[in-house]
Amino acid sequence: MRIEKLASAFIAAIALAACQPAPAANEAHDAVAEQGPALGEFTTAAKVLSMTDAGYPMYVLVVQLPDQPTPAEYLLNAAEVDLGDLPQSAYDGKNVTMTYAVVAENDLFDLREGDLSLVHDAPARAAHWKEVAGVLSGAEQATAGDLPSLIAVTDANGNKTEFEYFVTPQIAAANGKQVTAYYSPSTSQRVKALRLAVMPAK
C-alpha cells in the first residue's frame, strides 16, 4: 500500500473491510475498478489549494481544476517532482500548469503465511479483494527509509504481482517463502511537474 496509503485520505479503502457488499454491488465495484481512469501522463491548468505533508518526501497536493465542481487530490514526491527550481511554497494559492501521471498499482491489505497474518491489524477480508498465492520477493529486509519497498508475489505460472509496502521484520522473515496476498487493484495520480501559469501579455 504506499505510505500507509499516504495519509488517511488514501487508506480510507480499509473502511470497506467493515461491510461486505451484496454480490450485485461487488460486480458493479469490480466493473468500475477495472475500467478506472485512463492511464498515462497528462497536463492541465489548475489552482493549488494546499500541499499537506504525508511523511517526507510525500505530500498530498489539492488543486482546483477548470470546470470541476470539487477539488482533486494528487500525490507529490518532493524528491522527484520537477518544480522548475522554485520552492514548494511558491505554488501555494497560485494558478499553475500541472503535469501528472495516472499509474496502476495494487493496495495490499493482508499478507499471510499459512494461517498467520504478517500485517499488524489487518482488516477483515472484503468480498471485492483479489488474492494471489506464490513466493514472496523484494522483502529481504525491513523498510528503513521514508518510502515503501517494492515487493512481489510470484505465482506458480511465473506471474508477478507487485505492491508498494512498508516491509516489517515479520514480512522480511517470510521473504522467499510461500505466502498469500489479499489486495485490490487501484490507480494513483502522481504529480510529475508544476509550473506557475504564464499570464497573457496586456
mmCIF file with all atom_site columns, C-alpha atoms in Angstrom:
data_model
loop_
_atom_site.group_PDB
_atom_site.id
_atom_site.type_symbol
_atom_site.label_atom_id
_atom_site.label_alt_id
_atom_site.label_comp_id
_atom_site.label_asym_id
_atom_site.label_entity_id
_atom_site.label_seq_id
_atom_site.pdbx_PDB_ins_code
_atom_site.Cartn_x
_atom_site.Cartn_y
_atom_site.Cartn_z
_atom_site.occupancy
_atom_site.B_iso_or_equiv
_atom_site.pdbx_formal_charge
_atom_site.auth_seq_id
_atom_site.auth_comp_id
_atom_site.auth_asym_id
_atom_site.auth_atom_id
_atom_site.pdbx_PDB_model_num
ATOM 1   C CA . MET A 1 1   ? 0.000   0.000   0.000   1.00 0.00 ? 1   MET A CA 1
ATOM 2   C CA . ARG A 1 2   ? 2.137   3.139   -0.448  1.00 0.00 ? 2   ARG A CA 1
ATOM 3   C CA . ILE A 1 3   ? 2.944   5.185   2.587   1.00 0.00 ? 3   ILE A CA 1
ATOM 4   C CA . GLU A 1 4   ? 0.110   3.815   4.687   1.00 0.00 ? 4   GLU A CA 1
ATOM 5   C CA . LYS A 1 5   ? -1.942  4.990   1.690   1.00 0.00 ? 5   LYS A CA 1
ATOM 6   C CA . LEU A 1 6   ? -0.088  8.232   2.024   1.00 0.00 ? 6   LEU A CA 1
ATOM 7   C CA . ALA A 1 7   ? -2.143  9.924   4.680   1.00 0.00 ? 7   ALA A CA 1
ATOM 8   C CA . SER A 1 8   ? -5.517  8.886   5.989   1.00 0.00 ? 8   SER A CA 1
ATOM 9   C CA . ALA A 1 9   ? -7.311  10.057  2.862   1.00 0.00 ? 9   ALA A CA 1
ATOM 10  C CA . PHE A 1 10  ? -5.551  7.329   0.932   1.00 0.00 ? 10  PHE A CA 1
ATOM 11  C CA . ILE A 1 11  ? -6.204  4.445   3.316   1.00 0.00 ? 11  ILE A CA 1
ATOM 12  C CA . ALA A 1 12  ? -9.929  5.053   3.510   1.00 0.00 ? 12  ALA A CA 1
ATOM 13  C CA . ALA A 1 13  ? -10.405 1.910   1.441   1.00 0.00 ? 13  ALA A CA 1
ATOM 14  C CA . ILE A 1 14  ? -9.706  -0.074  4.596   1.00 0.00 ? 14  ILE A CA 1
ATOM 15  C CA . ALA A 1 15  ? -13.124 1.024   5.837   1.00 0.00 ? 15  ALA A CA 1
ATOM 16  C CA . LEU A 1 16  ? -14.633 -1.226  3.178   1.00 0.00 ? 16  LEU A CA 1
ATOM 17  C CA . ALA A 1 17  ? -13.492 -4.167  5.238   1.00 0.00 ? 17  ALA A CA 1
ATOM 18  C CA . ALA A 1 18  ? -16.182 -3.432  7.802   1.00 0.00 ? 18  ALA A CA 1
ATOM 19  C CA . CYS A 1 19  ? -19.004 -4.115  5.366   1.00 0.00 ? 19  CYS A CA 1
ATOM 20  C CA . GLN A 1 20  ? -19.396 -6.909  2.855   1.00 0.00 ? 20  GLN A CA 1
ATOM 21  C CA . PRO A 1 21  ? -21.414 -5.627  -0.155  1.00 0.00 ? 21  PRO A CA 1
ATOM 22  C CA . ALA A 1 22  ? -24.016 -7.822  -1.803  1.00 0.00 ? 22  ALA A CA 1
ATOM 23  C CA . PRO A 1 23  ? -22.882 -9.775  -4.885  1.00 0.00 ? 23  PRO A CA 1
ATOM 24  C CA . ALA A 1 24  ? -24.517 -7.298  -7.284  1.00 0.00 ? 24  ALA A CA 1
ATOM 25  C CA . ALA A 1 25  ? -22.711 -4.423  -5.591  1.00 0.00 ? 25  ALA A CA 1
ATOM 26  C CA . ASN A 1 26  ? -19.441 -6.345  -5.815  1.00 0.00 ? 26  ASN A CA 1
ATOM 27  C CA . GLU A 1 27  ? -19.883 -6.824  -9.550  1.00 0.00 ? 27  GLU A CA 1
ATOM 28  C CA . ALA A 1 28  ? -20.522 -3.106  -10.000 1.00 0.00 ? 28  ALA A CA 1
ATOM 29  C CA . HIS A 1 29  ? -17.477 -2.249  -7.879  1.00 0.00 ? 29  HIS A CA 1
ATOM 30  C CA . ASP A 1 30  ? -15.242 -4.580  -9.914  1.00 0.00 ? 30  ASP A CA 1
ATOM 31  C CA . ALA A 1 31  ? -16.543 -3.157  -13.189 1.00 0.00 ? 31  ALA A CA 1
ATOM 32  C CA . VAL A 1 32  ? -15.740 0.395   -12.095 1.00 0.00 ? 32  VAL A CA 1
ATOM 33  C CA . ALA A 1 33  ? -12.337 -0.636  -10.681 1.00 0.00 ? 33  ALA A CA 1
ATOM 34  C CA . GLU A 1 34  ? -11.384 -2.467  -13.857 1.00 0.00 ? 34  GLU A CA 1
ATOM 35  C CA . GLN A 1 35  ? -12.445 0.428   -16.074 1.00 0.00 ? 35  GLN A CA 1
ATOM 36  C CA . GLY A 1 36  ? -10.848 3.113   -13.864 1.00 0.00 ? 36  GLY A CA 1
ATOM 37  C CA . PRO A 1 37  ? -9.318  6.348   -15.120 1.00 0.00 ? 37  PRO A CA 1
ATOM 38  C CA . ALA A 1 38  ? -7.170  6.331   -18.240 1.00 0.00 ? 38  ALA A CA 1
ATOM 39  C CA . LEU A 1 39  ? -3.530  5.526   -17.507 1.00 0.00 ? 39  LEU A CA 1
ATOM 40  C CA . GLY A 1 40  ? -0.790  7.778   -18.799 1.00 0.00 ? 40  GLY A CA 1
ATOM 41  C CA . GLU A 1 41  ? 0.659   11.277  -18.425 1.00 0.00 ? 41  GLU A CA 1
ATOM 42  C CA . PHE A 1 42  ? -1.469  14.409  -18.671 1.00 0.00 ? 42  PHE A CA 1
ATOM 43  C CA . THR A 1 43  ? -1.060  18.191  -18.421 1.00 0.00 ? 43  THR A CA 1
ATOM 44  C CA . THR A 1 44  ? -3.737  20.554  -17.142 1.00 0.00 ? 44  THR A CA 1
ATOM 45  C CA . ALA A 1 45  ? -4.290  24.027  -15.762 1.00 0.00 ? 45  ALA A CA 1
ATOM 46  C CA . ALA A 1 46  ? -5.047  24.095  -12.029 1.00 0.00 ? 46  ALA A CA 1
ATOM 47  C CA . LYS A 1 47  ? -5.065  26.262  -8.921  1.00 0.00 ? 47  LYS A CA 1
ATOM 48  C CA . VAL A 1 48  ? -3.101  24.982  -5.915  1.00 0.00 ? 48  VAL A CA 1
ATOM 49  C CA . LEU A 1 49  ? -5.287  24.964  -2.789  1.00 0.00 ? 49  LEU A CA 1
ATOM 50  C CA . SER A 1 50  ? -2.980  23.153  -0.374  1.00 0.00 ? 50  SER A CA 1
ATOM 51  C CA . MET A 1 51  ? 0.077   20.937  -0.117  1.00 0.00 ? 51  MET A CA 1
ATOM 52  C CA . THR A 1 52  ? -0.063  18.721  3.005   1.00 0.00 ? 52  THR A CA 1
ATOM 53  C CA . ASP A 1 53  ? 2.849   16.732  4.425   1.00 0.00 ? 53  ASP A CA 1
ATOM 54  C CA . ALA A 1 54  ? 2.124   12.999  4.189   1.00 0.00 ? 54  ALA A CA 1
ATOM 55  C CA . GLY A 1 55  ? 5.515   11.857  5.537   1.00 0.00 ? 55  GLY A CA 1
ATOM 56  C CA . TYR A 1 56  ? 8.514   13.331  3.764   1.00 0.00 ? 56  TYR A CA 1
ATOM 57  C CA . PRO A 1 57  ? 9.153   13.292  0.851   1.00 0.00 ? 57  PRO A CA 1
ATOM 58  C CA . MET A 1 58  ? 5.492   12.687  0.095   1.00 0.00 ? 58  MET A CA 1
ATOM 59  C CA . TYR A 1 59  ? 2.816   15.382  0.045   1.00 0.00 ? 59  TYR A CA 1
ATOM 60  C CA . VAL A 1 60  ? -0.868  15.458  -0.803  1.00 0.00 ? 60  VAL A CA 1
ATOM 61  C CA . LEU A 1 61  ? -1.496  18.225  -3.336  1.00 0.00 ? 61  LEU A CA 1
ATOM 62  C CA . VAL A 1 62  ? -5.056  19.543  -3.513  1.00 0.00 ? 62  VAL A CA 1
ATOM 63  C CA . VAL A 1 63  ? -5.927  21.546  -6.605  1.00 0.00 ? 63  VAL A CA 1
ATOM 64  C CA . GLN A 1 64  ? -8.978  23.011  -8.259  1.00 0.00 ? 64  GLN A CA 1
ATOM 65  C CA . LEU A 1 65  ? -9.252  22.008  -11.894 1.00 0.00 ? 65  LEU A CA 1
ATOM 66  C CA . PRO A 1 66  ? -11.110 24.069  -14.502 1.00 0.00 ? 66  PRO A CA 1
ATOM 67  C CA . ASP A 1 67  ? -14.788 23.167  -14.881 1.00 0.00 ? 67  ASP A CA 1
ATOM 68  C CA . GLN A 1 68  ? -14.641 20.693  -11.977 1.00 0.00 ? 68  GLN A CA 1
ATOM 69  C CA . PRO A 1 69  ? -17.091 21.217  -9.084  1.00 0.00 ? 69  PRO A CA 1
ATOM 70  C CA . THR A 1 70  ? -14.834 19.805  -6.354  1.00 0.00 ? 70  THR A CA 1
ATOM 71  C CA . PRO A 1 71  ? -11.071 19.869  -5.665  1.00 0.00 ? 71  PRO A CA 1
ATOM 72  C CA . ALA A 1 72  ? -8.893  16.928  -6.689  1.00 0.00 ? 72  ALA A CA 1
ATOM 73  C CA . GLU A 1 73  ? -6.039  15.252  -4.786  1.00 0.00 ? 73  GLU A CA 1
ATOM 74  C CA . TYR A 1 74  ? -2.681  14.177  -6.175  1.00 0.00 ? 74  TYR A CA 1
ATOM 75  C CA . LEU A 1 75  ? 0.435   12.642  -4.654  1.00 0.00 ? 75  LEU A CA 1
ATOM 76  C CA . LEU A 1 76  ? 3.630   14.681  -4.869  1.00 0.00 ? 76  LEU A CA 1
ATOM 77  C CA . ASN A 1 77  ? 7.102   13.301  -4.187  1.00 0.00 ? 77  ASN A CA 1
ATOM 78  C CA . ALA A 1 78  ? 9.202   16.346  -3.285  1.00 0.00 ? 78  ALA A CA 1
ATOM 79  C CA . ALA A 1 79  ? 12.392  14.396  -4.007  1.00 0.00 ? 79  ALA A CA 1
ATOM 80  C CA . GLU A 1 80  ? 11.354  13.643  -7.588  1.00 0.00 ? 80  GLU A CA 1
ATOM 81  C CA . VAL A 1 81  ? 8.838   16.206  -8.863  1.00 0.00 ? 81  VAL A CA 1
ATOM 82  C CA . ASP A 1 82  ? 10.062  18.929  -11.220 1.00 0.00 ? 82  ASP A CA 1
ATOM 83  C CA . LEU A 1 83  ? 9.235   22.261  -9.543  1.00 0.00 ? 83  LEU A CA 1
ATOM 84  C CA . GLY A 1 84  ? 11.134  24.387  -12.031 1.00 0.00 ? 84  GLY A CA 1
ATOM 85  C CA . ASP A 1 85  ? 13.801  25.440  -9.496  1.00 0.00 ? 85  ASP A CA 1
ATOM 86  C CA . LEU A 1 86  ? 11.192  27.081  -7.257  1.00 0.00 ? 86  LEU A CA 1
ATOM 87  C CA . PRO A 1 87  ? 10.421  26.157  -3.626  1.00 0.00 ? 87  PRO A CA 1
ATOM 88  C CA . GLN A 1 88  ? 7.160   24.346  -2.911  1.00 0.00 ? 88  GLN A CA 1
ATOM 89  C CA . SER A 1 89  ? 5.831   27.418  -1.090  1.00 0.00 ? 89  SER A CA 1
ATOM 90  C CA . ALA A 1 90  ? 5.991   29.386  -4.363  1.00 0.00 ? 90  ALA A CA 1
ATOM 91  C CA . TYR A 1 91  ? 2.964   27.447  -5.604  1.00 0.00 ? 91  TYR A CA 1
ATOM 92  C CA . ASP A 1 92  ? 0.634   27.979  -2.639  1.00 0.00 ? 92  ASP A CA 1
ATOM 93  C CA . GLY A 1 93  ? -2.627  29.517  -3.847  1.00 0.00 ? 93  GLY A CA 1
ATOM 94  C CA . LYS A 1 94  ? -1.234  30.031  -7.348  1.00 0.00 ? 94  LYS A CA 1
ATOM 95  C CA . ASN A 1 95  ? -2.533  29.159  -10.776 1.00 0.00 ? 95  ASN A CA 1
ATOM 96  C CA . VAL A 1 96  ? -0.271  26.531  -12.303 1.00 0.00 ? 96  VAL A CA 1
ATOM 97  C CA . THR A 1 97  ? 0.275   24.206  -15.199 1.00 0.00 ? 97  THR A CA 1
ATOM 98  C CA . MET A 1 98  ? 0.458   20.710  -13.741 1.00 0.00 ? 98  MET A CA 1
ATOM 99  C CA . THR A 1 99  ? 1.747   17.527  -15.346 1.00 0.00 ? 99  THR A CA 1
ATOM 100 C CA . TYR A 1 100 ? 0.695   14.326  -13.631 1.00 0.00 ? 100 TYR A CA 1
ATOM 101 C CA . ALA A 1 101 ? 0.695   10.596  -14.271 1.00 0.00 ? 101 ALA A CA 1
ATOM 102 C CA . VAL A 1 102 ? -2.107  8.140   -13.596 1.00 0.00 ? 102 VAL A CA 1
ATOM 103 C CA . VAL A 1 103 ? -0.458  4.846   -12.652 1.00 0.00 ? 103 VAL A CA 1
ATOM 104 C CA . ALA A 1 104 ? -1.846  1.418   -11.854 1.00 0.00 ? 104 ALA A CA 1
ATOM 105 C CA . GLU A 1 105 ? -0.959  -0.159  -8.528  1.00 0.00 ? 105 GLU A CA 1
ATOM 106 C CA . ASN A 1 106 ? -2.190  -2.699  -6.025  1.00 0.00 ? 106 ASN A CA 1
ATOM 107 C CA . ASP A 1 107 ? -3.339  -1.860  -2.496  1.00 0.00 ? 107 ASP A CA 1
ATOM 108 C CA . LEU A 1 108 ? -2.148  -4.642  -0.195  1.00 0.00 ? 108 LEU A CA 1
ATOM 109 C CA . PHE A 1 109 ? -4.494  -5.293  2.748   1.00 0.00 ? 109 PHE A CA 1
ATOM 110 C CA . ASP A 1 110 ? -3.229  -8.593  4.132   1.00 0.00 ? 110 ASP A CA 1
ATOM 111 C CA . LEU A 1 111 ? -0.280  -10.929 3.604   1.00 0.00 ? 111 LEU A CA 1
ATOM 112 C CA . ARG A 1 112 ? -0.472  -14.382 5.110   1.00 0.00 ? 112 ARG A CA 1
ATOM 113 C CA . GLU A 1 113 ? 1.983   -17.210 5.592   1.00 0.00 ? 113 GLU A CA 1
ATOM 114 C CA . GLY A 1 114 ? -0.329  -20.159 6.031   1.00 0.00 ? 114 GLY A CA 1
ATOM 115 C CA . ASP A 1 115 ? -2.910  -19.088 8.606   1.00 0.00 ? 115 ASP A CA 1
ATOM 116 C CA . LEU A 1 116 ? -0.646  -16.401 10.091  1.00 0.00 ? 116 LEU A CA 1
ATOM 117 C CA . SER A 1 117 ? -1.215  -12.775 9.060   1.00 0.00 ? 117 SER A CA 1
ATOM 118 C CA . LEU A 1 118 ? 2.024   -10.820 8.612   1.00 0.00 ? 118 LEU A CA 1
ATOM 119 C CA . VAL A 1 119 ? 0.179   -7.481  8.658   1.00 0.00 ? 119 VAL A CA 1
ATOM 120 C CA . HIS A 1 120 ? -0.467  -5.804  12.000  1.00 0.00 ? 120 HIS A CA 1
ATOM 121 C CA . ASP A 1 121 ? -4.181  -5.111  12.499  1.00 0.00 ? 121 ASP A CA 1
ATOM 122 C CA . ALA A 1 122 ? -5.086  -6.444  9.062   1.00 0.00 ? 122 ALA A CA 1
ATOM 123 C CA . PRO A 1 123 ? -8.737  -5.635  8.272   1.00 0.00 ? 123 PRO A CA 1
ATOM 124 C CA . ALA A 1 124 ? -11.393 -8.283  7.920   1.00 0.00 ? 124 ALA A CA 1
ATOM 125 C CA . ARG A 1 125 ? -11.492 -9.713  4.432   1.00 0.00 ? 125 ARG A CA 1
ATOM 126 C CA . ALA A 1 126 ? -13.715 -7.838  1.974   1.00 0.00 ? 126 ALA A CA 1
ATOM 127 C CA . ALA A 1 127 ? -15.596 -9.545  -0.824  1.00 0.00 ? 127 ALA A CA 1
ATOM 128 C CA . HIS A 1 128 ? -14.091 -7.416  -3.606  1.00 0.00 ? 128 HIS A CA 1
ATOM 129 C CA . TRP A 1 129 ? -10.467 -8.206  -2.699  1.00 0.00 ? 129 TRP A CA 1
ATOM 130 C CA . LYS A 1 130 ? -8.381  -10.292 -5.052  1.00 0.00 ? 130 LYS A CA 1
ATOM 131 C CA . GLU A 1 131 ? -5.819  -12.819 -3.862  1.00 0.00 ? 131 GLU A CA 1
ATOM 132 C CA . VAL A 1 132 ? -2.618  -14.290 -5.194  1.00 0.00 ? 132 VAL A CA 1
ATOM 133 C CA . ALA A 1 133 ? -0.570  -17.147 -3.752  1.00 0.00 ? 133 ALA A CA 1
ATOM 134 C CA . GLY A 1 134 ? 3.105   -17.600 -4.502  1.00 0.00 ? 134 GLY A CA 1
ATOM 135 C CA . VAL A 1 135 ? 6.657   -16.827 -3.453  1.00 0.00 ? 135 VAL A CA 1
ATOM 136 C CA . LEU A 1 136 ? 7.365   -13.507 -1.749  1.00 0.00 ? 136 LEU A CA 1
ATOM 137 C CA . SER A 1 137 ? 10.307  -11.473 -3.069  1.00 0.00 ? 137 SER A CA 1
ATOM 138 C CA . GLY A 1 138 ? 11.743  -7.994  -2.588  1.00 0.00 ? 138 GLY A CA 1
ATOM 139 C CA . ALA A 1 139 ? 11.274  -8.150  1.183   1.00 0.00 ? 139 ALA A CA 1
ATOM 140 C CA . GLU A 1 140 ? 14.826  -9.104  2.120   1.00 0.00 ? 140 GLU A CA 1
ATOM 141 C CA . GLN A 1 141 ? 14.881  -6.580  4.969   1.00 0.00 ? 141 GLN A CA 1
ATOM 142 C CA . ALA A 1 142 ? 12.546  -4.245  6.820   1.00 0.00 ? 142 ALA A CA 1
ATOM 143 C CA . THR A 1 143 ? 11.941  -0.891  5.134   1.00 0.00 ? 143 THR A CA 1
ATOM 144 C CA . ALA A 1 144 ? 14.324  1.669   6.623   1.00 0.00 ? 144 ALA A CA 1
ATOM 145 C CA . GLY A 1 145 ? 13.528  4.823   4.660   1.00 0.00 ? 145 GLY A CA 1
ATOM 146 C CA . ASP A 1 146 ? 10.594  7.167   4.226   1.00 0.00 ? 146 ASP A CA 1
ATOM 147 C CA . LEU A 1 147 ? 9.244   5.425   1.129   1.00 0.00 ? 147 LEU A CA 1
ATOM 148 C CA . PRO A 1 148 ? 7.749   1.934   0.877   1.00 0.00 ? 148 PRO A CA 1
ATOM 149 C CA . SER A 1 149 ? 9.597   -1.018  -0.578  1.00 0.00 ? 149 SER A CA 1
ATOM 150 C CA . LEU A 1 150 ? 8.538   -2.736  -3.801  1.00 0.00 ? 150 LEU A CA 1
ATOM 151 C CA . ILE A 1 151 ? 7.677   -6.335  -3.025  1.00 0.00 ? 151 ILE A CA 1
ATOM 152 C CA . ALA A 1 152 ? 6.112   -9.030  -5.180  1.00 0.00 ? 152 ALA A CA 1
ATOM 153 C CA . VAL A 1 153 ? 4.315   -12.352 -5.039  1.00 0.00 ? 153 VAL A CA 1
ATOM 154 C CA . THR A 1 154 ? 5.104   -14.681 -7.943  1.00 0.00 ? 154 THR A CA 1
ATOM 155 C CA . ASP A 1 155 ? 2.603   -17.467 -8.587  1.00 0.00 ? 155 ASP A CA 1
ATOM 156 C CA . ALA A 1 156 ? 3.263   -20.988 -9.890  1.00 0.00 ? 156 ALA A CA 1
ATOM 157 C CA . ASN A 1 157 ? 2.904   -19.790 -13.505 1.00 0.00 ? 157 ASN A CA 1
ATOM 158 C CA . GLY A 1 158 ? 5.558   -17.114 -13.066 1.00 0.00 ? 158 GLY A CA 1
ATOM 159 C CA . ASN A 1 159 ? 3.095   -14.229 -12.938 1.00 0.00 ? 159 ASN A CA 1
ATOM 160 C CA . LYS A 1 160 ? 4.347   -11.465 -10.629 1.00 0.00 ? 160 LYS A CA 1
ATOM 161 C CA . THR A 1 161 ? 2.016   -9.176  -8.670  1.00 0.00 ? 161 THR A CA 1
ATOM 162 C CA . GLU A 1 162 ? 3.796   -6.144  -7.186  1.00 0.00 ? 162 GLU A CA 1
ATOM 163 C CA . PHE A 1 163 ? 2.985   -3.988  -4.183  1.00 0.00 ? 163 PHE A CA 1
ATOM 164 C CA . GLU A 1 164 ? 4.473   -0.834  -2.679  1.00 0.00 ? 164 GLU A CA 1
ATOM 165 C CA . TYR A 1 165 ? 4.519   -1.562  1.046   1.00 0.00 ? 165 TYR A CA 1
ATOM 166 C CA . PHE A 1 166 ? 6.469   -0.872  4.217   1.00 0.00 ? 166 PHE A CA 1
ATOM 167 C CA . VAL A 1 167 ? 8.216   -4.154  4.991   1.00 0.00 ? 167 VAL A CA 1
ATOM 168 C CA . THR A 1 168 ? 8.169   -5.116  8.679   1.00 0.00 ? 168 THR A CA 1
ATOM 169 C CA . PRO A 1 169 ? 10.530  -7.653  10.292  1.00 0.00 ? 169 PRO A CA 1
ATOM 170 C CA . GLN A 1 170 ? 7.659   -10.181 10.198  1.00 0.00 ? 170 GLN A CA 1
ATOM 171 C CA . ILE A 1 171 ? 7.259   -9.738  6.446   1.00 0.00 ? 171 ILE A CA 1
ATOM 172 C CA . ALA A 1 172 ? 11.031  -9.823  5.896   1.00 0.00 ? 172 ALA A CA 1
ATOM 173 C CA . ALA A 1 173 ? 11.180  -13.175 7.693   1.00 0.00 ? 173 ALA A CA 1
ATOM 174 C CA . ALA A 1 174 ? 8.781   -14.590 5.086   1.00 0.00 ? 174 ALA A CA 1
ATOM 175 C CA . ASN A 1 175 ? 10.828  -13.442 2.084   1.00 0.00 ? 175 ASN A CA 1
ATOM 176 C CA . GLY A 1 176 ? 11.374  -16.341 -0.302  1.00 0.00 ? 176 GLY A CA 1
ATOM 177 C CA . LYS A 1 177 ? 8.539   -18.313 1.258   1.00 0.00 ? 177 LYS A CA 1
ATOM 178 C CA . GLN A 1 178 ? 5.053   -19.226 0.086   1.00 0.00 ? 178 GLN A CA 1
ATOM 179 C CA . VAL A 1 179 ? 2.501   -16.552 1.026   1.00 0.00 ? 179 VAL A CA 1
ATOM 180 C CA . THR A 1 180 ? -0.959  -15.365 0.033   1.00 0.00 ? 180 THR A CA 1
ATOM 181 C CA . ALA A 1 181 ? -1.578  -11.675 -0.638  1.00 0.00 ? 181 ALA A CA 1
ATOM 182 C CA . TYR A 1 182 ? -5.025  -10.083 -0.425  1.00 0.00 ? 182 TYR A CA 1
ATOM 183 C CA . TYR A 1 183 ? -5.281  -6.844  -2.377  1.00 0.00 ? 183 TYR A CA 1
ATOM 184 C CA . SER A 1 184 ? -7.325  -4.512  -4.521  1.00 0.00 ? 184 SER A CA 1
ATOM 185 C CA . PRO A 1 185 ? -6.178  -3.066  -7.859  1.00 0.00 ? 185 PRO A CA 1
ATOM 186 C CA . SER A 1 186 ? -6.315  0.724   -7.935  1.00 0.00 ? 186 SER A CA 1
ATOM 187 C CA . THR A 1 187 ? -4.738  3.777   -9.502  1.00 0.00 ? 187 THR A CA 1
ATOM 188 C CA . SER A 1 188 ? -2.977  6.826   -8.112  1.00 0.00 ? 188 SER A CA 1
ATOM 189 C CA . GLN A 1 189 ? -2.411  10.275  -9.573  1.00 0.00 ? 189 GLN A CA 1
ATOM 190 C CA . ARG A 1 190 ? 1.152   11.486  -9.081  1.00 0.00 ? 190 ARG A CA 1
ATOM 191 C CA . VAL A 1 191 ? 2.431   14.951  -9.870  1.00 0.00 ? 191 VAL A CA 1
ATOM 192 C CA . LYS A 1 192 ? 5.383   14.996  -12.250 1.00 0.00 ? 192 LYS A CA 1
ATOM 193 C CA . ALA A 1 193 ? 5.888   18.755  -12.713 1.00 0.00 ? 193 ALA A CA 1
ATOM 194 C CA . LEU A 1 194 ? 4.497   22.126  -11.649 1.00 0.00 ? 194 LEU A CA 1
ATOM 195 C CA . ARG A 1 195 ? 4.939   25.496  -13.332 1.00 0.00 ? 195 ARG A CA 1
ATOM 196 C CA . LEU A 1 196 ? 3.450   28.871  -12.445 1.00 0.00 ? 196 LEU A CA 1
ATOM 197 C CA . ALA A 1 197 ? 0.831   29.809  -15.016 1.00 0.00 ? 197 ALA A CA 1
ATOM 198 C CA . VAL A 1 198 ? 2.013   32.328  -17.584 1.00 0.00 ? 198 VAL A CA 1
ATOM 199 C CA . MET A 1 199 ? -0.229  35.363  -17.568 1.00 0.00 ? 199 MET A CA 1
ATOM 200 C CA . PRO A 1 200 ? -1.170  36.666  -21.025 1.00 0.00 ? 200 PRO A CA 1
ATOM 201 C CA . ALA A 1 201 ? 0.561   39.851  -22.070 1.00 0.00 ? 201 ALA A CA 1
ATOM 202 C CA . LYS A 1 202 ? -1.526  43.007  -21.884 1.00 0.00 ? 202 LYS A CA 1
#
